[in-house]
mmCIF file of C-alpha atoms in Angstrom:
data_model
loop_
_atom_site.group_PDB
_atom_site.id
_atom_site.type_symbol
_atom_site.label_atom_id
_atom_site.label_comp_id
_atom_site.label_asym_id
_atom_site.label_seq_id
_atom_site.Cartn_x
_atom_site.Cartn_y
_atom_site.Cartn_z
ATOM 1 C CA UNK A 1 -14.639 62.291 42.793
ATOM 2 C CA UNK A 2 -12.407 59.063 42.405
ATOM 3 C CA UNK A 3 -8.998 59.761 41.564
ATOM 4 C CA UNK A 4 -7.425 57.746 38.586
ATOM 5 C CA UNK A 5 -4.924 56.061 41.309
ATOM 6 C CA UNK A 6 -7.859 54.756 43.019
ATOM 7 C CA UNK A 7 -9.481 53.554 40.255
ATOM 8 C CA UNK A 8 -6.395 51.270 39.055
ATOM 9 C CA UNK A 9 -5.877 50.206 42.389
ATOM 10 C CA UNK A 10 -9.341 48.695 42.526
ATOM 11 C CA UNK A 11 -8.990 47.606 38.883
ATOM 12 C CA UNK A 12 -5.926 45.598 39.806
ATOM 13 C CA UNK A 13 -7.033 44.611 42.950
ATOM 14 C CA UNK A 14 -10.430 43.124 41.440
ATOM 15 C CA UNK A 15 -8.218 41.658 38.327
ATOM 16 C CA UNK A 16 -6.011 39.975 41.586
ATOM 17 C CA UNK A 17 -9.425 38.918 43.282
ATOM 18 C CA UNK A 18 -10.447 36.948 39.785
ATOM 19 C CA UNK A 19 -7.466 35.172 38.465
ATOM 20 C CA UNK A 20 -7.476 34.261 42.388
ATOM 21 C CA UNK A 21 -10.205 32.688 42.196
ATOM 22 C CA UNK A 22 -9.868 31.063 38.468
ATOM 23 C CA UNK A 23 -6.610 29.219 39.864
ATOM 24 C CA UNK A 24 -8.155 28.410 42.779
ATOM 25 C CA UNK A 25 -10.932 26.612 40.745
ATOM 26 C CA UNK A 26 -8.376 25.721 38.513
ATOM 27 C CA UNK A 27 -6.374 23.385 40.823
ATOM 28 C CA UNK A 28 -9.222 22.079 42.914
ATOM 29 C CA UNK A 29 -10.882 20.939 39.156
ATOM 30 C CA UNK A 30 -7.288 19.317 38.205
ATOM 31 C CA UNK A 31 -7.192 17.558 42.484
ATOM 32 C CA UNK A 32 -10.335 16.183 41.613
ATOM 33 C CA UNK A 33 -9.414 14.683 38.203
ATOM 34 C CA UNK A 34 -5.681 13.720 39.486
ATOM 35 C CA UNK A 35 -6.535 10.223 40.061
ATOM 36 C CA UNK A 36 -8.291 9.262 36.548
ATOM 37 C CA UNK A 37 -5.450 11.434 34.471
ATOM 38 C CA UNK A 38 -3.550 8.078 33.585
ATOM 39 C CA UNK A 39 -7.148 5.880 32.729
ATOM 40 C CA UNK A 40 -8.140 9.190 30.989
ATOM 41 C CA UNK A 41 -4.992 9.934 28.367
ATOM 42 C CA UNK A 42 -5.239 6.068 28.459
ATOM 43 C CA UNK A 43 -8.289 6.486 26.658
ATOM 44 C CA UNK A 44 -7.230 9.073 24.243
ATOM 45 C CA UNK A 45 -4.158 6.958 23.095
ATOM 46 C CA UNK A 46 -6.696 4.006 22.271
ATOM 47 C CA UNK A 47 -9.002 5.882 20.909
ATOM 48 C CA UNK A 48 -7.339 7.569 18.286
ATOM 49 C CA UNK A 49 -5.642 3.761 17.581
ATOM 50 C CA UNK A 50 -9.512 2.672 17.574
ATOM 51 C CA UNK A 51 -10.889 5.205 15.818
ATOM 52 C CA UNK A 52 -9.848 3.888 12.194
ATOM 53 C CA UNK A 53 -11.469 0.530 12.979
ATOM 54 C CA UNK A 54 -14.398 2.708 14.666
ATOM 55 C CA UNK A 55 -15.461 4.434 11.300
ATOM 56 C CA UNK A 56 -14.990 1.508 9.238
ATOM 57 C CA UNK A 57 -17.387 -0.686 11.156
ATOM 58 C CA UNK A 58 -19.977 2.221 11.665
ATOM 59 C CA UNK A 59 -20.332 2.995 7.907
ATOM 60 C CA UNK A 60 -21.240 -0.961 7.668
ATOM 61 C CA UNK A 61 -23.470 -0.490 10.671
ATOM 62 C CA UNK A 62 -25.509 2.346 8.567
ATOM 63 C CA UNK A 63 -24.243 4.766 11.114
ATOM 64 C CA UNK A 64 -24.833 2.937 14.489
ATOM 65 C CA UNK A 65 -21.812 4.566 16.441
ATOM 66 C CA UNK A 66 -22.746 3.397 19.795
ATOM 67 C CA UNK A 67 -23.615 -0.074 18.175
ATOM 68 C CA UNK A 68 -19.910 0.107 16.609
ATOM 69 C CA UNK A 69 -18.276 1.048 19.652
ATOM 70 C CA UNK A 70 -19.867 -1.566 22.049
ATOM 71 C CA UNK A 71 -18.890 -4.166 19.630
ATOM 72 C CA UNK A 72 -15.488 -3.278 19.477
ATOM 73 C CA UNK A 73 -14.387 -2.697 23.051
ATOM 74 C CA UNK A 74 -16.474 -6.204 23.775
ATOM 75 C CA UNK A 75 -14.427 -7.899 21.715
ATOM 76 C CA UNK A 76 -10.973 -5.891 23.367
ATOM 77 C CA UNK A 77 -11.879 -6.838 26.273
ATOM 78 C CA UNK A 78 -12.635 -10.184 26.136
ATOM 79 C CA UNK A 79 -9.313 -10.912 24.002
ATOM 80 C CA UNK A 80 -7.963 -8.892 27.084
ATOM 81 C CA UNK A 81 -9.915 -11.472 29.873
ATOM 82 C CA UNK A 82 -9.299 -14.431 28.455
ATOM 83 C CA UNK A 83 -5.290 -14.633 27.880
ATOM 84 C CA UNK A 84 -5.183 -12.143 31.199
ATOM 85 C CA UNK A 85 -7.055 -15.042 33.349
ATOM 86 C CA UNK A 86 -4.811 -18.152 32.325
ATOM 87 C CA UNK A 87 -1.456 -15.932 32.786
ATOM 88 C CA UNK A 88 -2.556 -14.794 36.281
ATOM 89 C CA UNK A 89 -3.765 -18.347 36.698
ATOM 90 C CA UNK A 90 -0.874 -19.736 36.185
ATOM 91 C CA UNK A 91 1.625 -16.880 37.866
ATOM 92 C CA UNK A 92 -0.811 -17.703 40.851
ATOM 93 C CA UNK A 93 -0.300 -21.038 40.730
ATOM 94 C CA UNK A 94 3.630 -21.015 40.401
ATOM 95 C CA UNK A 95 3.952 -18.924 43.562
ATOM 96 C CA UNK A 96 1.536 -21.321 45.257
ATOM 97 C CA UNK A 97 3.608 -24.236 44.405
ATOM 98 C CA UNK A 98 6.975 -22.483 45.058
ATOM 99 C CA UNK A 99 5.404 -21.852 48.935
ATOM 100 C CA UNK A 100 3.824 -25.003 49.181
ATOM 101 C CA UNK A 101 7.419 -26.842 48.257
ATOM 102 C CA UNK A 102 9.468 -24.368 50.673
ATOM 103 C CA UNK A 103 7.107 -24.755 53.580
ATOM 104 C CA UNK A 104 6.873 -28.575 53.412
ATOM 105 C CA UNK A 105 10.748 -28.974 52.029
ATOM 106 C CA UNK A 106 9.947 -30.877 48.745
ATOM 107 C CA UNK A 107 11.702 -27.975 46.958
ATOM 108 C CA UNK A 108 14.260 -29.830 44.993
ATOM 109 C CA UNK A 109 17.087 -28.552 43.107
ATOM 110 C CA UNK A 110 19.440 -30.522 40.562
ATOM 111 C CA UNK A 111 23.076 -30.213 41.497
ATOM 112 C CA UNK A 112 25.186 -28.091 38.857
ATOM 113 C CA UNK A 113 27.518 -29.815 36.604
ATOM 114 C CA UNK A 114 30.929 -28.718 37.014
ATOM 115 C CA UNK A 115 31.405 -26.847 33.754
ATOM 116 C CA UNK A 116 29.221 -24.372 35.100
ATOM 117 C CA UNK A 117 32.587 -23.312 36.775
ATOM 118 C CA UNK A 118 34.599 -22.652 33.521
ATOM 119 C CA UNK A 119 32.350 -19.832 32.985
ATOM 120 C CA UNK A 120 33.978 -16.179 32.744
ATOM 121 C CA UNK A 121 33.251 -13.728 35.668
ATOM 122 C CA UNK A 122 30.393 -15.300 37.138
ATOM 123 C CA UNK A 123 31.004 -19.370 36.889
ATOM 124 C CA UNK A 124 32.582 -19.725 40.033
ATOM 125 C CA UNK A 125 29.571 -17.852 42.127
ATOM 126 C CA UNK A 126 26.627 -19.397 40.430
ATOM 127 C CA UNK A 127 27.998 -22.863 41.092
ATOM 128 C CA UNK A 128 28.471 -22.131 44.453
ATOM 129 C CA UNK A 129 25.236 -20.902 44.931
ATOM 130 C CA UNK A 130 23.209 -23.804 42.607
ATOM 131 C CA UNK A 131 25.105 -26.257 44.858
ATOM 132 C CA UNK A 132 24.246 -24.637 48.510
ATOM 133 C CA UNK A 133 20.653 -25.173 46.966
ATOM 134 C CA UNK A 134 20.690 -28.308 45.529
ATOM 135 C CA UNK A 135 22.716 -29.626 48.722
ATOM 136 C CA UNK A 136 20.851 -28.161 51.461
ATOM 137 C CA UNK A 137 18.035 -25.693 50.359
ATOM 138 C CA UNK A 138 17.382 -23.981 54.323
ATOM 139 C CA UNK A 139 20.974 -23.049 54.833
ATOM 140 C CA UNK A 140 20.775 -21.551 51.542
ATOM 141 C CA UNK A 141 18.010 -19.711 51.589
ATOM 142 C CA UNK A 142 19.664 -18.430 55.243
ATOM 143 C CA UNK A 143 22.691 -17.567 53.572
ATOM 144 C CA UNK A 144 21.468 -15.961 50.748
ATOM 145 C CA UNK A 145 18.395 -14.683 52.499
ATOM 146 C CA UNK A 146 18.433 -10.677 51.665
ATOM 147 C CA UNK A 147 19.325 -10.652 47.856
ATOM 148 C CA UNK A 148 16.603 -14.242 48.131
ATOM 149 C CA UNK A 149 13.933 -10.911 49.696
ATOM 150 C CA UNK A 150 15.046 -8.765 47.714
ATOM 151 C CA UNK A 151 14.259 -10.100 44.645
ATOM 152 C CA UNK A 152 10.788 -11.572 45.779
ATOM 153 C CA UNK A 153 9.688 -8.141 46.753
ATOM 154 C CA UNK A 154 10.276 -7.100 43.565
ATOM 155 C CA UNK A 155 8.201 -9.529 41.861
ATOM 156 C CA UNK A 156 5.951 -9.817 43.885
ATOM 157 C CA UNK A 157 5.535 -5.842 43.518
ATOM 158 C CA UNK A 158 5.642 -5.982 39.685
ATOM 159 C CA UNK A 159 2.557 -8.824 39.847
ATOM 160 C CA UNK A 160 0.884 -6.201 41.825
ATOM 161 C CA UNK A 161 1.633 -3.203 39.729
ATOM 162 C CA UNK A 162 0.286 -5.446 36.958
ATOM 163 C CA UNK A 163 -2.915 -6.281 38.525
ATOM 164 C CA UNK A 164 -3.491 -2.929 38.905
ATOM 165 C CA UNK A 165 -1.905 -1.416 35.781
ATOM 166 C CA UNK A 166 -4.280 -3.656 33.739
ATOM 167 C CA UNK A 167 -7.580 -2.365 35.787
ATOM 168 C CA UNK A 168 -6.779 0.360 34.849
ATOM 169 C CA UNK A 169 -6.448 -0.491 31.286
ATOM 170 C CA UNK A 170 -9.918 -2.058 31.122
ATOM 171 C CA UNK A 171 -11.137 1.601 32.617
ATOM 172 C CA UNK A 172 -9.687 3.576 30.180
ATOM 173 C CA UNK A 173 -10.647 1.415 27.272
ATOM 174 C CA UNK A 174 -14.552 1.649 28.484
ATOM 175 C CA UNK A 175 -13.594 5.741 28.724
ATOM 176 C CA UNK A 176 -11.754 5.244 25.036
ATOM 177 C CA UNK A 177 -15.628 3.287 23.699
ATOM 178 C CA UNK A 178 -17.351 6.795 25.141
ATOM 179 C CA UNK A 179 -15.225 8.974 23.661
ATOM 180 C CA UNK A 180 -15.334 7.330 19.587
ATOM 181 C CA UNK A 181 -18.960 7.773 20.264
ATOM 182 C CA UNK A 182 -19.426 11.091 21.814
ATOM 183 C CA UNK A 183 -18.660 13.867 18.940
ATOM 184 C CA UNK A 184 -18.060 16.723 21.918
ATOM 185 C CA UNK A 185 -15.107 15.015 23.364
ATOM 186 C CA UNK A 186 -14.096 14.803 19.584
ATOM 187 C CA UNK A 187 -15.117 18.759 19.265
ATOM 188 C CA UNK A 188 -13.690 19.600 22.789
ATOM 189 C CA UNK A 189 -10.191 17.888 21.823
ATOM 190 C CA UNK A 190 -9.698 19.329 18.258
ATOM 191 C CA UNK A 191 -10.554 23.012 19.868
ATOM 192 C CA UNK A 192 -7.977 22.755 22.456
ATOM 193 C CA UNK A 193 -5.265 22.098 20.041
ATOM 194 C CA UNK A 194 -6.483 24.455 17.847
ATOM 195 C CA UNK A 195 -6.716 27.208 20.398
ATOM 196 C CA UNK A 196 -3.446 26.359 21.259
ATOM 197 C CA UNK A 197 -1.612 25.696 18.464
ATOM 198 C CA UNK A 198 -3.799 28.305 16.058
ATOM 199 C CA UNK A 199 -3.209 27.945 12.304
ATOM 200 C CA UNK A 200 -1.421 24.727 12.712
ATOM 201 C CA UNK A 201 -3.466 22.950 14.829
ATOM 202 C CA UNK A 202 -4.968 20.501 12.098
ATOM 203 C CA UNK A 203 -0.845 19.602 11.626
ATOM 204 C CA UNK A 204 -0.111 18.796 14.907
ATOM 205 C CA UNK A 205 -3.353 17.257 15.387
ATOM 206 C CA UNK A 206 -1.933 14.925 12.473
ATOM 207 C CA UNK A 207 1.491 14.740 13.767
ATOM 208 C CA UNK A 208 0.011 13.683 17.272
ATOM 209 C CA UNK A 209 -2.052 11.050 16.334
ATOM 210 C CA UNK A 210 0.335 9.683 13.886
ATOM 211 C CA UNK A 211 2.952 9.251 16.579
ATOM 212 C CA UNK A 212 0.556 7.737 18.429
ATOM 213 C CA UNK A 213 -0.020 4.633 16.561
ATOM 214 C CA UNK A 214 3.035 4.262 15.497
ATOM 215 C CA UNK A 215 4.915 4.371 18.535
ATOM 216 C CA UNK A 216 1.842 2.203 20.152
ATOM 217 C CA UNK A 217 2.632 -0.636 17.814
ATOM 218 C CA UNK A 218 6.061 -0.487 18.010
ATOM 219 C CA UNK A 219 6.787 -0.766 21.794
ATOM 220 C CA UNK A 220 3.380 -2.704 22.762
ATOM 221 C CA UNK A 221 3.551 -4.766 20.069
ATOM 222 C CA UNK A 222 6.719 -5.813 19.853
ATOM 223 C CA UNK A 223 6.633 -6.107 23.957
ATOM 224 C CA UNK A 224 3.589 -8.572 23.246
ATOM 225 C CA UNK A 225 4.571 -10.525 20.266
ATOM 226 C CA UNK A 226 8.471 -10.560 21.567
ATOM 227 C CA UNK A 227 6.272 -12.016 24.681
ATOM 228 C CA UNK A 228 4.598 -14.428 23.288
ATOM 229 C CA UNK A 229 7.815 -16.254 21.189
ATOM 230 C CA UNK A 230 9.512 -16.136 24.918
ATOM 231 C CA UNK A 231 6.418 -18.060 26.713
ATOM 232 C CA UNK A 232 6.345 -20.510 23.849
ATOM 233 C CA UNK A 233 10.116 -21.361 24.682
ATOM 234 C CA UNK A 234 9.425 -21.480 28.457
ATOM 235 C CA UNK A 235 6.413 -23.775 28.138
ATOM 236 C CA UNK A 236 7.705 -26.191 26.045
ATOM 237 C CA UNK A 237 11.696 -26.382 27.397
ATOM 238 C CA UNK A 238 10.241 -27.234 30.824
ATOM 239 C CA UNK A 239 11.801 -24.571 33.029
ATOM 240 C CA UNK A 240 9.879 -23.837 36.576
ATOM 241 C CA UNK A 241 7.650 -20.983 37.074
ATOM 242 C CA UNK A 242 7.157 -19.862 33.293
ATOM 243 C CA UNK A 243 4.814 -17.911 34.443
ATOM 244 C CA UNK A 244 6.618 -15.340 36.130
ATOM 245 C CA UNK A 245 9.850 -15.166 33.975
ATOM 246 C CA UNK A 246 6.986 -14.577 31.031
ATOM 247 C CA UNK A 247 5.709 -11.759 33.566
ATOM 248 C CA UNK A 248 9.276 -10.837 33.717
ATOM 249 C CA UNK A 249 9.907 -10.960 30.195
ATOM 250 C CA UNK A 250 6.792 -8.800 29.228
ATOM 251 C CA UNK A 251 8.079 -5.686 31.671
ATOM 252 C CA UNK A 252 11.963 -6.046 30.199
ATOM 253 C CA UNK A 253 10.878 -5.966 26.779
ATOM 254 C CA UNK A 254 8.300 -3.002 27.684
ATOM 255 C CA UNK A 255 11.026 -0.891 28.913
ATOM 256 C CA UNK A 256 13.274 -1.887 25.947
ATOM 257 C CA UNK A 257 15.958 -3.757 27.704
ATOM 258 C CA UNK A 258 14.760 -7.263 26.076
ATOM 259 C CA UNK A 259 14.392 -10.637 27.371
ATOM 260 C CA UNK A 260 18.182 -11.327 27.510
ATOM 261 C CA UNK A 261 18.592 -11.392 31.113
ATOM 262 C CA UNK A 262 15.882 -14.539 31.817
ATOM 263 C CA UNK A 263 16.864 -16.139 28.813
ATOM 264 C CA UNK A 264 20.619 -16.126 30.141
ATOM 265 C CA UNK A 265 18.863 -17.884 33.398
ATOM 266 C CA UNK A 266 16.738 -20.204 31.849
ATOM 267 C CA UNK A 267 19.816 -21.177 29.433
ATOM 268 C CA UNK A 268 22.496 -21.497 32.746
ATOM 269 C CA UNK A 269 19.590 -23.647 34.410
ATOM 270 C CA UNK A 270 19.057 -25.906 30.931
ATOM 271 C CA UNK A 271 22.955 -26.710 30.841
ATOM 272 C CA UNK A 272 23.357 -27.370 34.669
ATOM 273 C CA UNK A 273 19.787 -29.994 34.492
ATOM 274 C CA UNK A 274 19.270 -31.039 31.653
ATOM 275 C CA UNK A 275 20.169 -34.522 30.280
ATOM 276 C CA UNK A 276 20.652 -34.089 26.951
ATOM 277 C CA UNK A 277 23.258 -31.486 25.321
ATOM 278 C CA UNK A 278 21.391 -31.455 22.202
ATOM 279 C CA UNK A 279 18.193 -30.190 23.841
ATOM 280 C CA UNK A 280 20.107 -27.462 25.781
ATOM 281 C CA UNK A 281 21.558 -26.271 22.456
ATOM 282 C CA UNK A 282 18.398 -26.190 20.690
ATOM 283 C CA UNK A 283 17.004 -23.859 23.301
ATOM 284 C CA UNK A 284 19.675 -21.976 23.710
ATOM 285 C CA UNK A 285 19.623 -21.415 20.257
ATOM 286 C CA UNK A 286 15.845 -20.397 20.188
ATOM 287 C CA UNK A 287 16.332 -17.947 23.582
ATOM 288 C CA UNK A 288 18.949 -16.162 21.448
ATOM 289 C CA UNK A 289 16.779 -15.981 18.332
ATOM 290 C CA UNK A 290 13.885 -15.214 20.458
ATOM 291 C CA UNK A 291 15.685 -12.315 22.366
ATOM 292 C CA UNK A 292 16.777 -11.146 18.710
ATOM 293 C CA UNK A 293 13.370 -10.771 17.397
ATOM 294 C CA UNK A 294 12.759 -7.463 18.624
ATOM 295 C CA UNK A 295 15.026 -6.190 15.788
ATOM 296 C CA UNK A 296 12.840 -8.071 12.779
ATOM 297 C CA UNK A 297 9.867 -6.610 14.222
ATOM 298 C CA UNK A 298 10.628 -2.996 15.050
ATOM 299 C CA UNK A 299 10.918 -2.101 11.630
ATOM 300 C CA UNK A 300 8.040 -3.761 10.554
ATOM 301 C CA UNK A 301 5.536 -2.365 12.739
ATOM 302 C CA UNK A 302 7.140 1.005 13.136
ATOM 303 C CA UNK A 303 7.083 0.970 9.551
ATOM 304 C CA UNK A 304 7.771 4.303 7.421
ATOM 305 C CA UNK A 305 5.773 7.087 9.018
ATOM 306 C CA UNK A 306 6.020 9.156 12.184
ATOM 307 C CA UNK A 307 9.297 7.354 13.821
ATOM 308 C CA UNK A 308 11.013 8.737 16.501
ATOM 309 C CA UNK A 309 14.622 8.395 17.760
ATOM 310 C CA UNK A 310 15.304 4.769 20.164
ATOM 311 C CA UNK A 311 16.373 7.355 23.046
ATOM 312 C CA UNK A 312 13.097 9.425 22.814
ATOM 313 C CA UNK A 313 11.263 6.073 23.140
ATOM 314 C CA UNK A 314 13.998 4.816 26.130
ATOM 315 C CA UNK A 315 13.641 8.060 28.058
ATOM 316 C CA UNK A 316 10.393 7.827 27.776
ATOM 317 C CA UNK A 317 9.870 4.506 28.960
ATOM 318 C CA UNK A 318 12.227 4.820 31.906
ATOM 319 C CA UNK A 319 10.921 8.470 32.987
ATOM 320 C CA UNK A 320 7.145 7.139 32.241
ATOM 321 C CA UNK A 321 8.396 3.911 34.727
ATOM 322 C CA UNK A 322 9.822 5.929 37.389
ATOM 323 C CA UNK A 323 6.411 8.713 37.812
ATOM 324 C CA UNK A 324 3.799 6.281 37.019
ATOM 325 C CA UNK A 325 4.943 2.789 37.472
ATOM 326 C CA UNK A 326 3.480 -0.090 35.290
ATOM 327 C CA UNK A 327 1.260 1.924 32.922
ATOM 328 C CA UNK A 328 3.682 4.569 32.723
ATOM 329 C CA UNK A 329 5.976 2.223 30.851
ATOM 330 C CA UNK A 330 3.272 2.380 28.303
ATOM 331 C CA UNK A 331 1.972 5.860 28.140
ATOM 332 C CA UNK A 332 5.600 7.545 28.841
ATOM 333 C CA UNK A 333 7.203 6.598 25.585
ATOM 334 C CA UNK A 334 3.900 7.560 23.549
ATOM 335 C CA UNK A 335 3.339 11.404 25.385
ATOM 336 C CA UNK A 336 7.144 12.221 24.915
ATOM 337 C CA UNK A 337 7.312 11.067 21.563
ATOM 338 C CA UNK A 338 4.317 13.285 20.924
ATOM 339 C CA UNK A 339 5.800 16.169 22.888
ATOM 340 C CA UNK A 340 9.115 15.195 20.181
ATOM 341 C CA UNK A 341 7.403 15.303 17.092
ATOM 342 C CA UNK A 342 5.105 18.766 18.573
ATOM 343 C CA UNK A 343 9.063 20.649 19.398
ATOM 344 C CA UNK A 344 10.727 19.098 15.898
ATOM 345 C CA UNK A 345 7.573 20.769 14.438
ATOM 346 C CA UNK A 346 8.112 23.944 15.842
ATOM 347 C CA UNK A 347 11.794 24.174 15.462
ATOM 348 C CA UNK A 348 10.992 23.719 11.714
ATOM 349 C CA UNK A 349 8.708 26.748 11.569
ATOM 350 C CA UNK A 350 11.402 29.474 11.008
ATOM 351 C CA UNK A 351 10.897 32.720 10.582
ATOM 352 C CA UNK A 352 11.507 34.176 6.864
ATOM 353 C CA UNK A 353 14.095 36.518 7.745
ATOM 354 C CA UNK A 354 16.058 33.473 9.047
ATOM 355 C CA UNK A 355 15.037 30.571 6.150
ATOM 356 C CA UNK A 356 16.828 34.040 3.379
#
């Protein structure tokens, strides 16, 4: 007969043998999935900003959810295509130019005026600088050649990351039209929260998607609308390459620092070529206006119900930027804001004994 040591021993030892292999199932299921986790909570975050829109236009539909869905995420995309194939079109074809004019030396640059000089802290540098350009563009570009590098590696990584970041986008909002549609991803997400979070999993279901679109509309909307006042003001004023410094302004306002820094360029560049004073002014005075907007529209779109603190939403953005890149600037912000709301839930829940 068995002993009762030998039978724990094999007890444990088979309990060992299974969680073994659970975990080992485990982490080859989550190696597998590692490279569609950011398309997939992609997905997620538009569909529960969808969803809303979703059920409205399949009760007018008579119930037609895949019907509802296809028309919807046609339409996103194609809003998404169309804007998304002039900017690239015309980022393209600044770079183009810019190499076209440095290869064949037709790059010309308008001397700086000498009040450029006057200027506190960094007047005396940029004029020297804007001159060795506008004088004699090689030796500059030799003297200045590694911050010159610098600088274009990092745009042209950002134009990159953006190509790529907005694939990815166009994936997950395809995943986002297959999950309004399917009711078991619907079932499969409300179960997990409720398994986890147990009586008050309906709440911070609620809480969740709450934060979600309100955070959603007030980074990416403000990013895109803050966006699209800065384009209009590089278009129109003239300034070279719009294109990028939109491109540029788009990722600053993302990750919450704001336009400032290209509108403080394009201003220094409007005083040191243009002709008139009065134009400069205007568009100096729009730049700052523009670069101001952000605080008109936060509260707006944030509006009144599940807002977070500005440094949840900047530590998000920056940690989100730094493990993800590009389309972590978006979905950073919106998971820790979640994660937030989910521990300011919790540390509410106090136990009776403490709340007497």
């Amino acid at each position: 007969m068995k002993t009762t040591n030998q039978l724990n021993s094999k007890q444990i030892f088979e309990i060992i043998l299974q969680l073994g292999i659970v975990f080992l199932v485990l982490a080859f299921c989550a190696k597998l999935l590692s490279p569609f986790v950011m398309p997939i909570l992609w997905a997620i975050i538009f569909a529960i900003i969808l969803f809303p829109i979703f059920n409205f236009l399949q009760k007018k539909l008579k119930g037609r959810k895949s019907l509802a869905s296809f028309l919807i995420i046609s339409i996103i995309l194609v809003i998404l295509f169309v804007p998304a194939f002039y900017f690239f079109s015309a980022v393209t074809s600044n770079i183009l130019d810019l190499k076209t004019q440095i290869e064949t030396n037709t790059l010309k640059i308008h001397a700086p005026t000498q009040n450029i000089k006057d200027w506190p802290i960094i007047g005396n540098k940029l004029y020297d600088f804007l001159y060795a350009t506008s004088t004699n563009l090689e030796q500059a570009m030799i003297d200045y050649r590694e911050p010159i590098v610098e600088i274009s590696k990092k745009i042209a990584g950002s134009i990159v990351s953006s190509a790529v970041g907005f694939l990815q986008i166009i994936l997950s909002i395809i995943i986002a039209g297959v999950f309004m549609v399917s009711s078991s991803a619907q079932k499969l997400a409300t179960n997990f929260i409720m398994r986890i979070a147990g009586n008050r999993g309906k709440e911070i279901l609620n809480i969740s998607t709450s934060t979600v679109q309100q955070v959603v509309k007030g980074i990416l909307g403000v990013a895109v609308i803050q966006t699209i006042i800065q384009a209009i003001g590089l278009f129109l004023c003239g300034v070279p390459f719009a294109g990028i410094l939109t491109l540029v302004c788009l990722m600053l306002s993302i990750i919450q620092i704001g336009p400032i820094i290209v509108n403080i360029g394009v201003i220094v560049y409007l005083f040191s070529t243009g002709d008139s004073n009065t134009a400069a002014i205007f568009w100096t005075v729009y730049f700052f206006l523009s670069g101001l907007s952000d605080n008109v529209l936060k509260p707006i779109l944030l509006g009144k119900g599940a807002v977070v603190p500005m440094l949840v939403i900047f530590l998000g953005v920056i940690g989100g930027f730094i493990m993800s890149g590009f389309i972590g600037m978006f979905v950073g912000p919106i998971v820790f804001s979640i994660g937030y709301k989910l521990f300011a839930s919790w540390l509410e829940d106090l136990p009776e004994e403490v709340n007497g």
